[in-house]
XYZ file of N, CA and C in Angstrom:
783
model
N 11.592 -39.841 -50.135
C 12.480 -38.904 -49.442
C 12.255 -37.483 -49.939
N 12.186 -37.363 -51.292
C 11.985 -36.043 -51.875
C 10.666 -35.443 -51.457
N 9.636 -36.312 -51.348
C 8.313 -35.840 -50.923
C 8.367 -35.303 -49.503
N 9.059 -36.025 -48.610
C 9.166 -35.593 -47.213
C 9.922 -34.281 -47.102
N 10.999 -34.164 -47.873
C 11.784 -32.927 -47.852
C 10.948 -31.755 -48.332
N 10.143 -32.026 -49.349
C 9.287 -30.972 -49.907
C 8.270 -30.513 -48.879
N 7.687 -31.486 -48.169
C 6.703 -31.137 -47.135
C 7.341 -30.339 -46.013
N 8.587 -30.741 -45.629
C 9.291 -30.038 -44.564
C 9.579 -28.603 -44.947
N 10.025 -28.417 -46.174
C 10.330 -27.071 -46.661
C 9.069 -26.227 -46.736
N 7.980 -26.880 -47.169
C 6.710 -26.173 -47.279
C 6.209 -25.743 -45.901
N 6.368 -26.646 -44.908
C 5.938 -26.338 -43.546
C 6.744 -25.163 -42.985
N 8.042 -25.177 -43.239
C 8.903 -24.094 -42.765
C 8.531 -22.776 -43.429
N 8.255 -22.850 -44.720
C 7.861 -21.641 -45.460
C 6.547 -21.079 -44.926
N 5.617 -21.981 -44.616
C 4.328 -21.552 -44.067
C 4.503 -20.892 -42.694
N 5.397 -21.480 -41.913
C 5.643 -20.941 -40.575
C 6.238 -19.536 -40.660
N 7.221 -19.362 -41.521
C 7.849 -18.054 -41.694
C 6.848 -17.045 -42.233
N 6.005 -17.499 -43.148
C 4.969 -16.618 -43.704
C 4.004 -16.161 -42.617
N 3.651 -17.105 -41.730
C 2.744 -16.772 -40.618
C 3.389 -15.771 -39.668
N 4.667 -15.984 -39.360
C 5.390 -15.052 -38.508
C 5.395 -13.650 -39.114
N 5.636 -13.625 -40.418
C 5.738 -12.328 -41.089
C 4.400 -11.590 -41.082
N 3.314 -12.329 -41.246
C 1.996 -11.686 -41.320
C 1.470 -11.273 -39.944
N 1.773 -12.081 -38.909
C 1.253 -11.763 -37.570
C 2.222 -10.911 -36.756
N 3.518 -11.011 -37.062
C 4.522 -10.308 -36.272
C 4.867 -11.020 -34.980
N 4.289 -12.210 -34.775
C 4.501 -12.965 -33.543
C 5.290 -14.239 -33.833
N 6.460 -14.340 -33.218
C 7.295 -15.534 -33.346
C 7.317 -16.228 -31.988
N 6.663 -17.386 -31.906
C 6.582 -18.133 -30.645
C 7.243 -19.494 -30.829
N 8.379 -19.672 -30.168
C 9.121 -20.930 -30.265
C 9.496 -21.422 -28.857
N 8.505 -21.492 -27.999
C 8.729 -22.017 -26.658
C 9.016 -23.516 -26.719
N 9.858 -23.971 -25.805
C 10.120 -25.407 -25.668
C 10.475 -26.074 -27.000
N 11.295 -25.395 -27.785
C 11.645 -25.920 -29.112
C 13.038 -26.542 -29.149
N 13.669 -26.678 -27.983
C 14.995 -27.298 -27.872
C 16.060 -26.560 -28.682
N 15.884 -25.273 -28.823
C 16.825 -24.479 -29.604
C 18.114 -24.232 -28.820
N 19.248 -24.361 -29.502
C 20.545 -24.046 -28.902
C 21.118 -22.750 -29.480
N 20.603 -22.350 -30.631
C 21.021 -21.098 -31.268
C 19.797 -20.371 -31.799
N 19.936 -19.076 -31.994
C 18.859 -18.286 -32.581
C 18.602 -18.750 -34.011
N 17.355 -19.020 -34.390
C 17.054 -19.432 -35.762
C 17.325 -18.294 -36.756
N 18.082 -18.608 -37.800
C 18.391 -17.591 -38.808
C 17.136 -17.034 -39.458
N 16.121 -17.907 -39.618
C 14.908 -17.447 -40.304
C 14.178 -16.372 -39.496
N 14.386 -16.372 -38.179
C 13.784 -15.324 -37.339
C 14.521 -13.998 -37.550
N 15.836 -14.074 -37.533
C 16.641 -12.865 -37.731
C 16.417 -12.276 -39.113
N 16.110 -13.118 -40.083
C 15.878 -12.642 -41.453
C 14.548 -11.903 -41.611
N 13.687 -12.000 -40.611
C 12.387 -11.324 -40.697
C 12.505 -9.814 -40.513
N 13.635 -9.384 -39.974
C 13.923 -7.952 -39.810
C 12.787 -7.201 -39.130
N 12.200 -6.264 -39.854
C 11.214 -5.326 -39.303
C 9.851 -5.947 -39.047
N 9.643 -7.185 -39.461
C 8.312 -7.802 -39.320
C 8.002 -8.245 -37.898
N 9.033 -8.518 -37.109
C 8.826 -9.099 -35.772
C 8.360 -8.043 -34.778
N 7.228 -8.326 -34.122
C 6.722 -7.467 -33.038
C 6.933 -8.142 -31.675
N 6.728 -9.461 -31.642
C 6.897 -10.247 -30.418
C 7.756 -11.460 -30.717
N 8.776 -11.669 -29.873
C 9.638 -12.835 -30.011
C 9.682 -13.562 -28.671
N 9.182 -14.802 -28.655
C 9.127 -15.605 -27.430
C 9.904 -16.899 -27.647
N 11.068 -16.984 -27.000
C 11.911 -18.175 -27.088
C 12.119 -18.787 -25.699
N 11.069 -18.745 -24.899
C 11.118 -19.263 -23.533
C 11.437 -20.753 -23.499
N 12.204 -21.149 -22.504
C 12.495 -22.545 -22.191
C 13.144 -23.276 -23.368
N 14.285 -22.731 -23.768
C 15.133 -23.413 -24.734
C 16.514 -23.579 -24.115
N 17.526 -23.719 -24.936
C 18.890 -23.905 -24.431
C 19.835 -22.876 -25.042
N 19.324 -21.675 -25.227
C 20.115 -20.610 -25.832
C 21.175 -20.125 -24.861
N 22.401 -20.002 -25.333
C 23.509 -19.536 -24.515
C 23.819 -18.069 -24.780
N 23.599 -17.625 -26.003
C 23.885 -16.234 -26.323
C 22.846 -15.655 -27.271
N 22.769 -14.335 -27.236
C 21.896 -13.590 -28.146
C 22.791 -12.969 -29.210
N 22.566 -13.284 -30.476
C 23.464 -12.781 -31.515
C 23.340 -11.267 -31.706
N 24.428 -10.649 -32.134
C 24.424 -9.213 -32.416
C 23.372 -8.858 -33.467
N 23.081 -9.826 -34.346
C 22.133 -9.576 -35.437
C 20.715 -9.313 -34.949
N 20.465 -9.527 -33.658
C 19.121 -9.249 -33.140
C 18.771 -7.774 -33.300
N 19.798 -6.946 -33.468
C 19.571 -5.505 -33.633
C 18.790 -5.190 -34.903
N 18.673 -6.180 -35.800
C 17.896 -5.972 -37.035
C 16.397 -5.933 -36.758
N 15.980 -6.470 -35.610
C 14.545 -6.557 -35.298
C 14.075 -5.237 -34.674
N 14.185 -4.174 -35.443
C 14.017 -2.818 -34.899
C 12.580 -2.472 -34.503
N 11.605 -3.253 -34.960
C 10.214 -2.980 -34.600
C 9.703 -3.886 -33.481
N 10.592 -4.703 -32.946
C 10.190 -5.636 -31.880
C 9.811 -4.878 -30.608
N 8.640 -5.222 -30.060
C 8.142 -4.570 -28.848
C 8.228 -5.476 -27.624
N 8.202 -6.788 -27.846
C 8.241 -7.735 -26.724
C 9.306 -8.800 -26.994
N 10.264 -8.924 -26.060
C 11.326 -9.921 -26.173
C 11.289 -10.792 -24.923
N 10.971 -12.067 -25.116
C 10.793 -12.982 -23.992
C 11.761 -14.146 -24.161
N 12.758 -14.180 -23.279
C 13.827 -15.184 -23.370
C 14.018 -15.901 -22.038
N 12.940 -16.077 -21.295
C 13.022 -16.697 -19.972
C 13.460 -18.161 -20.070
N 14.133 -18.615 -19.018
C 14.521 -20.020 -18.858
C 15.348 -20.525 -20.029
N 16.484 -19.899 -20.205
C 17.498 -20.368 -21.143
C 18.826 -20.452 -20.395
N 19.922 -20.374 -21.115
C 21.257 -20.458 -20.508
C 22.084 -19.224 -20.860
N 21.403 -18.121 -21.097
C 22.044 -16.898 -21.579
C 22.937 -16.302 -20.493
N 24.160 -15.940 -20.872
C 25.129 -15.413 -19.917
C 25.327 -13.909 -20.035
N 25.064 -13.367 -21.224
C 25.257 -11.922 -21.405
C 24.352 -11.409 -22.516
N 24.148 -10.104 -22.523
C 23.348 -9.463 -23.554
C 24.274 -8.743 -24.529
N 23.900 -8.662 -25.795
C 24.758 -7.983 -26.770
C 24.833 -6.482 -26.492
N 25.992 -5.892 -26.787
C 26.178 -4.468 -26.479
C 25.374 -3.563 -27.414
N 24.900 -4.130 -28.533
C 24.088 -3.313 -29.442
C 22.599 -3.443 -29.142
N 22.286 -3.929 -27.946
C 20.894 -4.093 -27.523
C 20.121 -2.781 -27.630
N 20.808 -1.672 -27.429
C 20.158 -0.367 -27.434
C 19.525 0.017 -28.752
N 19.831 -0.722 -29.812
C 19.249 -0.418 -31.120
C 17.797 -0.875 -31.224
N 17.348 -1.675 -30.254
C 15.957 -2.146 -30.271
C 15.051 -1.069 -29.666
N 14.962 0.026 -30.355
C 14.320 1.228 -29.829
C 12.806 1.114 -29.638
N 12.199 0.082 -30.207
C 10.747 -0.089 -30.058
C 10.374 -0.960 -28.869
N 11.386 -1.533 -28.212
C 11.146 -2.525 -27.172
C 10.415 -1.932 -25.962
N 9.308 -2.589 -25.582
C 8.525 -2.172 -24.415
C 8.582 -3.188 -23.272
N 8.768 -4.450 -23.623
C 8.791 -5.521 -22.619
C 9.990 -6.423 -22.884
N 10.774 -6.667 -21.836
C 11.894 -7.604 -21.953
C 11.899 -8.520 -20.736
N 11.736 -9.820 -20.980
C 11.667 -10.825 -19.924
C 12.858 -11.765 -20.073
N 13.728 -11.773 -19.060
C 14.957 -12.562 -19.108
C 15.105 -13.437 -17.866
N 14.015 -13.754 -17.213
C 14.045 -14.530 -15.982
C 14.684 -15.906 -16.202
N 15.380 -16.378 -15.176
C 15.872 -17.750 -15.211
C 16.965 -18.011 -16.223
N 17.947 -17.121 -16.300
C 19.114 -17.340 -17.140
C 20.364 -17.316 -16.271
N 21.518 -17.019 -16.850
C 22.773 -16.999 -16.097
C 23.511 -15.684 -16.334
N 22.754 -14.618 -16.442
C 23.312 -13.309 -16.768
C 23.988 -12.704 -15.535
N 25.247 -12.277 -15.701
C 26.017 -11.733 -14.577
C 26.055 -10.205 -14.580
N 25.808 -9.599 -15.736
C 25.822 -8.133 -15.801
C 24.975 -7.667 -16.979
N 24.551 -6.419 -16.904
C 23.775 -5.803 -17.981
C 24.624 -4.709 -18.627
N 24.578 -4.594 -19.949
C 25.393 -3.571 -20.613
C 24.852 -2.162 -20.355
N 25.740 -1.176 -20.376
C 25.310 0.213 -20.214
C 24.292 0.606 -21.267
N 24.355 -0.044 -22.422
C 23.441 0.274 -23.525
C 21.983 -0.006 -23.191
N 21.740 -0.712 -22.086
C 20.358 -0.945 -21.639
C 19.608 0.376 -21.512
N 20.318 1.412 -21.088
C 19.691 2.717 -20.888
C 19.175 3.365 -22.159
N 19.539 2.812 -23.306
C 19.064 3.361 -24.583
C 17.665 2.879 -24.943
N 17.158 1.905 -24.193
C 15.824 1.352 -24.472
C 14.764 2.242 -23.819
N 14.650 3.430 -24.312
C 13.866 4.474 -23.632
C 12.358 4.219 -23.637
N 11.889 3.291 -24.473
C 10.458 2.972 -24.488
C 10.116 1.797 -23.575
N 11.121 1.214 -22.953
C 10.910 0.019 -22.132
C 9.979 0.316 -20.953
N 8.943 -0.522 -20.799
C 7.959 -0.359 -19.732
C 8.052 -1.476 -18.686
N 8.537 -2.637 -19.111
C 8.602 -3.776 -18.188
C 9.925 -4.496 -18.406
N 10.722 -4.605 -17.340
C 11.989 -5.327 -17.383
C 12.010 -6.334 -16.239
N 12.060 -7.609 -16.592
C 12.103 -8.663 -15.575
C 13.311 -9.543 -15.849
N 14.214 -9.581 -14.866
C 15.458 -10.337 -15.013
C 15.756 -11.079 -13.707
N 14.705 -11.649 -13.135
C 14.846 -12.398 -11.881
C 15.521 -13.740 -12.145
N 16.095 -14.299 -11.080
C 16.682 -15.624 -11.208
C 17.908 -15.676 -12.090
N 18.752 -14.656 -12.000
C 20.018 -14.645 -12.730
C 21.163 -14.521 -11.730
N 22.299 -14.000 -12.158
C 23.458 -13.891 -11.264
C 24.019 -12.473 -11.267
N 23.127 -11.497 -11.335
C 23.543 -10.097 -11.357
C 24.149 -9.683 -10.018
N 25.269 -8.995 -10.066
C 25.868 -8.444 -8.852
C 25.661 -6.930 -8.778
N 25.265 -6.332 -9.892
C 24.981 -4.894 -9.903
C 24.111 -4.568 -11.111
N 23.531 -3.381 -11.076
C 22.764 -2.862 -12.207
C 23.502 -1.637 -12.746
N 23.450 -1.404 -14.049
C 24.155 -0.244 -14.602
C 23.490 1.070 -14.188
N 24.292 2.098 -13.971
C 23.750 3.417 -13.636
C 22.808 3.925 -14.727
N 23.022 3.459 -15.962
C 22.201 3.935 -17.087
C 20.747 3.498 -16.984
N 20.439 2.622 -16.016
C 19.048 2.194 -15.861
C 18.147 3.390 -15.557
N 18.743 4.453 -15.015
C 17.979 5.654 -14.717
C 17.433 6.363 -15.938
N 17.905 5.986 -17.122
C 17.403 6.590 -18.362
C 16.081 5.983 -18.810
N 15.657 4.927 -18.142
C 14.416 4.241 -18.528
C 13.226 4.943 -17.880
N 12.886 6.089 -18.418
C 11.867 6.953 -17.809
C 10.445 6.425 -17.973
N 10.241 5.442 -18.873
C 8.903 4.873 -19.065
C 8.717 3.539 -18.350
N 9.750 3.107 -17.630
C 9.699 1.811 -16.959
C 8.686 1.836 -15.811
N 7.705 0.926 -15.862
C 6.708 0.860 -14.792
C 6.926 -0.347 -13.882
N 7.595 -1.391 -14.405
C 7.875 -2.563 -13.582
C 9.331 -2.984 -13.753
N 10.010 -3.161 -12.621
C 11.383 -3.664 -12.604
C 11.451 -4.828 -11.626
N 11.778 -6.007 -12.137
C 11.898 -7.193 -11.294
C 13.330 -7.724 -11.388
N 14.083 -7.573 -10.304
C 15.464 -8.078 -10.243
C 15.614 -9.054 -9.079
N 14.536 -9.699 -8.694
C 14.554 -10.649 -7.580
C 15.464 -11.840 -7.873
N 15.933 -12.453 -6.773
C 16.710 -13.681 -6.864
C 17.965 -13.520 -7.723
N 18.759 -12.506 -7.374
C 20.072 -12.304 -7.962
C 21.092 -12.203 -6.833
N 22.194 -11.531 -7.077
C 23.220 -11.366 -6.044
C 23.535 -9.883 -5.839
N 22.510 -9.057 -5.956
C 22.688 -7.613 -5.839
C 22.963 -7.208 -4.396
N 23.966 -6.359 -4.202
C 24.267 -5.828 -2.876
C 23.684 -4.429 -2.688
N 23.332 -3.809 -3.787
C 22.747 -2.464 -3.731
C 21.997 -2.176 -5.020
N 21.166 -1.167 -4.983
C 20.516 -0.636 -6.178
C 21.176 0.703 -6.499
N 21.400 1.002 -7.767
C 22.090 2.253 -8.099
C 21.256 3.485 -7.750
N 21.924 4.556 -7.420
C 21.246 5.820 -7.116
C 20.343 6.246 -8.266
N 20.752 5.916 -9.472
C 20.003 6.360 -10.657
C 18.621 5.739 -10.767
N 18.336 4.678 -9.987
C 17.012 4.060 -10.072
C 15.924 5.071 -9.703
N 16.305 6.082 -8.932
C 15.355 7.133 -8.566
C 14.936 8.012 -9.723
N 15.595 7.837 -10.870
C 15.221 8.602 -12.071
C 14.248 7.850 -12.963
N 13.898 6.628 -12.570
C 12.881 5.863 -13.311
C 11.505 6.353 -12.850
N 11.154 7.559 -13.272
C 10.032 8.278 -12.672
C 8.667 7.615 -12.862
N 8.540 6.709 -13.834
C 7.246 6.047 -14.076
C 7.092 4.754 -13.286
N 8.124 4.381 -12.521
C 8.135 3.083 -11.850
C 6.976 2.947 -10.862
N 6.202 1.873 -11.023
C 5.079 1.577 -10.133
C 5.336 0.343 -9.272
N 6.169 -0.556 -9.765
C 6.427 -1.796 -9.031
C 7.905 -2.140 -9.113
N 8.527 -2.287 -7.941
C 9.937 -2.654 -7.848
C 10.057 -3.918 -7.012
N 10.528 -4.989 -7.631
C 10.704 -6.266 -6.950
C 12.192 -6.597 -6.907
N 12.711 -6.724 -5.692
C 14.123 -7.065 -5.526
C 14.280 -8.044 -4.373
N 13.372 -9.000 -4.283
C 13.434 -10.027 -3.245
C 14.663 -10.921 -3.445
N 15.087 -11.551 -2.358
C 16.120 -12.595 -2.437
C 17.411 -12.117 -3.083
N 17.947 -11.031 -2.534
C 19.252 -10.526 -2.935
C 20.107 -10.348 -1.681
N 21.120 -9.510 -1.769
C 22.012 -9.245 -0.634
C 22.030 -7.756 -0.306
N 20.939 -7.063 -0.629
C 20.866 -5.607 -0.508
C 20.880 -5.194 0.965
N 21.740 -4.244 1.288
C 21.872 -3.773 2.670
C 21.128 -2.468 2.923
N 21.033 -1.640 1.887
C 20.293 -0.383 2.039
C 19.786 0.087 0.690
N 18.785 0.953 0.737
C 18.226 1.528 -0.482
C 18.796 2.919 -0.703
N 19.001 3.311 -1.951
C 19.453 4.682 -2.204
C 18.365 5.681 -1.831
N 18.767 6.837 -1.352
C 17.797 7.872 -0.962
C 16.930 8.291 -2.136
N 17.437 8.081 -3.343
C 16.715 8.522 -4.542
C 15.393 7.797 -4.760
N 15.173 6.653 -4.084
C 13.884 5.968 -4.269
C 12.729 6.846 -3.803
N 13.035 7.829 -2.982
C 11.993 8.756 -2.522
C 11.457 9.617 -3.665
N 12.149 9.627 -4.802
C 11.688 10.379 -5.972
C 10.635 9.627 -6.769
N 10.410 8.368 -6.438
C 9.501 7.524 -7.228
C 8.062 7.751 -6.770
N 7.510 8.848 -7.216
C 6.197 9.286 -6.723
C 5.047 8.417 -7.233
N 5.297 7.584 -8.246
C 4.245 6.694 -8.764
C 4.370 5.273 -8.218
N 5.392 5.031 -7.383
C 5.644 3.686 -6.874
C 4.491 3.207 -5.995
N 3.925 2.058 -6.346
C 2.813 1.484 -5.595
C 3.241 0.276 -4.763
N 4.217 -0.482 -5.266
C 4.606 -1.713 -4.587
C 6.124 -1.846 -4.565
N 6.656 -2.083 -3.365
C 8.093 -2.244 -3.170
C 8.320 -3.543 -2.401
N 8.944 -4.526 -3.052
C 9.133 -5.843 -2.447
C 10.619 -6.135 -2.298
N 11.048 -6.277 -1.056
C 12.471 -6.454 -0.746
C 12.679 -7.582 0.254
N 11.847 -8.596 0.196
C 11.961 -9.718 1.129
C 13.313 -10.421 1.011
N 13.778 -10.934 2.142
C 14.985 -11.748 2.186
C 16.217 -11.027 1.628
N 16.523 -9.886 2.230
C 17.744 -9.152 1.949
C 18.467 -8.911 3.280
N 19.281 -7.868 3.347
C 20.013 -7.559 4.580
C 19.749 -6.116 5.008
N 18.536 -5.663 4.772
C 18.187 -4.265 5.008
C 17.871 -4.019 6.486
N 18.600 -3.087 7.082
C 18.359 -2.743 8.481
C 17.633 -1.408 8.615
N 17.640 -0.625 7.546
C 16.877 0.627 7.544
C 16.582 1.032 6.106
N 15.539 1.838 5.952
C 15.170 2.342 4.634
C 15.154 3.873 4.702
N 15.223 4.558 3.554
C 15.253 6.024 3.584
C 14.123 6.585 4.436
N 14.432 7.476 5.375
C 13.440 7.938 6.350
C 12.222 8.630 5.747
N 12.355 9.168 4.539
C 11.236 9.906 3.937
C 10.432 9.093 2.935
N 10.725 7.811 2.807
C 10.112 7.042 1.731
C 8.587 6.970 1.844
N 8.060 6.814 3.059
C 6.607 6.725 3.222
C 5.937 8.075 3.014
N 6.675 9.119 3.344
C 6.126 10.477 3.190
C 6.171 10.938 1.731
N 7.277 10.639 1.043
C 7.462 11.151 -0.314
C 6.836 10.279 -1.395
N 6.824 8.969 -1.183
C 6.232 8.061 -2.180
C 4.739 7.937 -1.875
N 4.001 8.940 -2.303
C 2.597 9.076 -1.891
C 1.658 8.071 -2.544
N 2.150 7.324 -3.537
C 1.310 6.300 -4.166
C 1.547 4.911 -3.560
N 2.554 4.793 -2.684
C 2.959 3.501 -2.144
C 1.838 2.855 -1.327
N 1.454 1.633 -1.733
C 0.377 0.898 -1.059
C 0.864 -0.407 -0.435
N 2.005 -0.894 -0.914
C 2.523 -2.162 -0.399
C 4.042 -2.094 -0.302
N 4.547 -2.387 0.872
C 5.987 -2.506 1.052
C 6.249 -3.779 1.846
N 7.071 -4.637 1.296
C 7.286 -5.951 1.889
C 8.769 -6.129 2.194
N 9.075 -6.303 3.490
C 10.456 -6.364 3.953
C 10.689 -7.564 4.868
N 9.987 -8.632 4.623
C 10.151 -9.832 5.457
C 11.570 -10.387 5.324
N 12.034 -10.992 6.407
C 13.369 -11.609 6.444
C 14.477 -10.595 6.176
N 14.340 -9.445 6.822
C 15.376 -8.418 6.858
C 15.604 -8.033 8.321
N 16.742 -7.413 8.630
C 16.998 -7.000 10.021
C 16.112 -5.859 10.513
N 15.458 -5.121 9.628
C 14.634 -3.990 10.043
C 13.478 -4.479 10.922
N 13.119 -3.685 11.930
C 12.055 -4.090 12.854
C 10.752 -3.358 12.542
N 9.653 -3.932 12.999
C 8.338 -3.325 12.813
C 8.260 -1.980 13.541
N 8.912 -1.892 14.696
C 8.898 -0.629 15.446
C 9.536 0.490 14.632
N 10.682 0.201 14.019
C 11.340 1.198 13.177
C 10.404 1.665 12.073
N 9.756 0.704 11.475
C 8.869 0.981 10.340
C 7.687 1.858 10.773
N 7.074 1.512 11.876
C 5.888 2.234 12.339
C 6.200 3.652 12.806
N 7.434 3.887 13.197
C 7.811 5.207 13.682
C 8.247 6.165 12.573
N 8.262 5.675 11.350
C 8.691 6.529 10.240
C 7.640 7.574 9.921
N 8.100 8.749 9.513
C 7.178 9.808 9.111
C 6.392 9.352 7.890
N 5.075 9.545 7.942
C 4.214 9.145 6.829
C 3.618 7.767 6.986
N 3.920 7.081 8.123
C 3.422 5.714 8.292
C 1.895 5.666 8.330
N 1.270 6.599 9.029
C -0.189 6.591 9.133
C -0.856 6.758 7.774
N -0.292 7.663 6.965
C -0.844 7.871 5.618
C -0.656 6.625 4.753
N 0.517 5.989 4.903
C 0.775 4.745 4.174
C -0.233 3.669 4.567
N -0.477 3.532 5.874
C -1.432 2.547 6.368
C -2.824 2.797 5.806
N -3.194 4.068 5.726
C -4.515 4.419 5.190
C -4.637 3.994 3.725
N -3.563 4.211 2.949
C -3.579 3.810 1.532
C -3.652 2.289 1.401
N -2.869 1.612 2.247
C -2.841 0.152 2.183
C -4.213 -0.444 2.506
N -4.851 0.110 3.544
C -6.168 -0.403 3.944
C -7.241 -0.064 2.913
N -7.087 1.100 2.297
C -8.043 1.492 1.260
C -7.959 0.532 0.083
N -6.738 0.161 -0.285
C -6.548 -0.793 -1.370
C -7.173 -2.138 -1.005
N -6.946 -2.580 0.235
C -7.492 -3.850 0.683
C -9.018 -3.823 0.682
N -9.590 -2.725 1.178
C -11.050 -2.598 1.209
C -11.643 -2.644 -0.189
N -10.947 -2.029 -1.143
C -11.420 -2.053 -2.527
C -11.438 -3.479 -3.056
N -10.410 -4.253 -2.719
C -10.346 -5.635 -3.178
C -11.470 -6.455 -2.571
N -11.760 -6.208 -1.304
C -12.855 -6.920 -0.644
C -14.187 -6.535 -1.282
N -14.374 -5.239 -1.507
C -15.624 -4.771 -2.114
C -15.833 -5.365 -3.499
N -14.737 -5.624 -4.194
C -14.827 -6.173 -5.551
C -14.873 -7.698 -5.540
N -14.893 -8.266 -4.329
C -14.900 -9.724 -4.178
C -13.716 -10.366 -4.882
N -12.568 -9.698 -4.796
C -11.365 -10.227 -5.426
C -10.674 -11.170 -4.453
N -10.340 -12.338 -4.930
C -9.576 -13.273 -4.104
C -8.132 -12.803 -4.064
N -7.586 -12.650 -2.865
C -6.195 -12.208 -2.755
C -5.417 -13.161 -1.872
N -4.130 -13.206 -2.098
C -3.271 -14.070 -1.299
C -2.898 -13.352 -0.010
N -2.198 -14.052 0.847
C -1.773 -13.445 2.114
C -0.849 -12.266 1.864
N -0.147 -12.276 0.720
C 0.754 -11.168 0.410
C -0.023 -9.872 0.234
N -1.279 -9.998 -0.157
C -2.097 -8.806 -0.325
C -2.390 -8.118 0.996
N -2.195 -8.837 2.086
C -2.457 -8.289 3.413
C -1.143 -7.953 4.132
N -0.106 -7.782 3.362
C 1.214 -7.607 3.954
C 1.281 -6.408 4.878
N 1.766 -6.630 6.086
C 1.952 -5.532 7.044
C 3.229 -4.772 6.773
N 4.086 -5.320 5.950
C 5.290 -4.597 5.592
C 6.567 -5.259 6.051
N 6.664 -5.630 7.326
C 7.871 -6.263 7.826
C 7.497 -7.353 8.805
N 8.454 -8.175 9.131
C 8.204 -9.213 10.134
C 8.047 -8.604 11.522
N 7.104 -9.109 12.274
C 6.908 -8.659 13.663
C 7.950 -9.324 14.555
């Protein structure tokens, strides 16, 4: 018995030592119900924390000790809320929270000013905090498959945004501020309740190459009559031609016309 206990302790010590030296803590599919104390004790050593596909219900306040963490991946758990001191994770660049039970995001989310990728699809969000507009380095925002009825006006202040995915929600209209997203390349809003989009979006979002609005009330005629449609079409076709020239295999989504005919 003592020998087995010794081996177990040694294995745990080796694992913690490895985490500390690499900065990578990977505990996918580990049947965890709570955050491991040994992870929280690593403090500044953690760069990447991946606890995908466990049974975590909450994120402890002590996670704020992981101040050098750049990637936080907590997909497919049972998490219902985020701690209000989340904003202390000032080094965070990637946060993946897909497939949980989160109903709201704290205002402190806006303090994560280095965040570049935020994916929180497959949750139960009914709104996004206005403070999301403070995420000036955010290039990808995925809020698909939630219960959102609108996107906040402040999303137009996420000036680095290149990809916005908000499929499978209850969104009825987009804020006019999305026209400020001059770096936006892809806008996916399939299966919502959108009957119109900001009239200047194709003209002002000069980087836009893909817009997907399938299963919405908006018609193809409305879309084609918008100012800037011809320029948008030229960009979309140029992107497609480049993919063909590079012999890249693409899905049917890569050929998206934008809306249902």
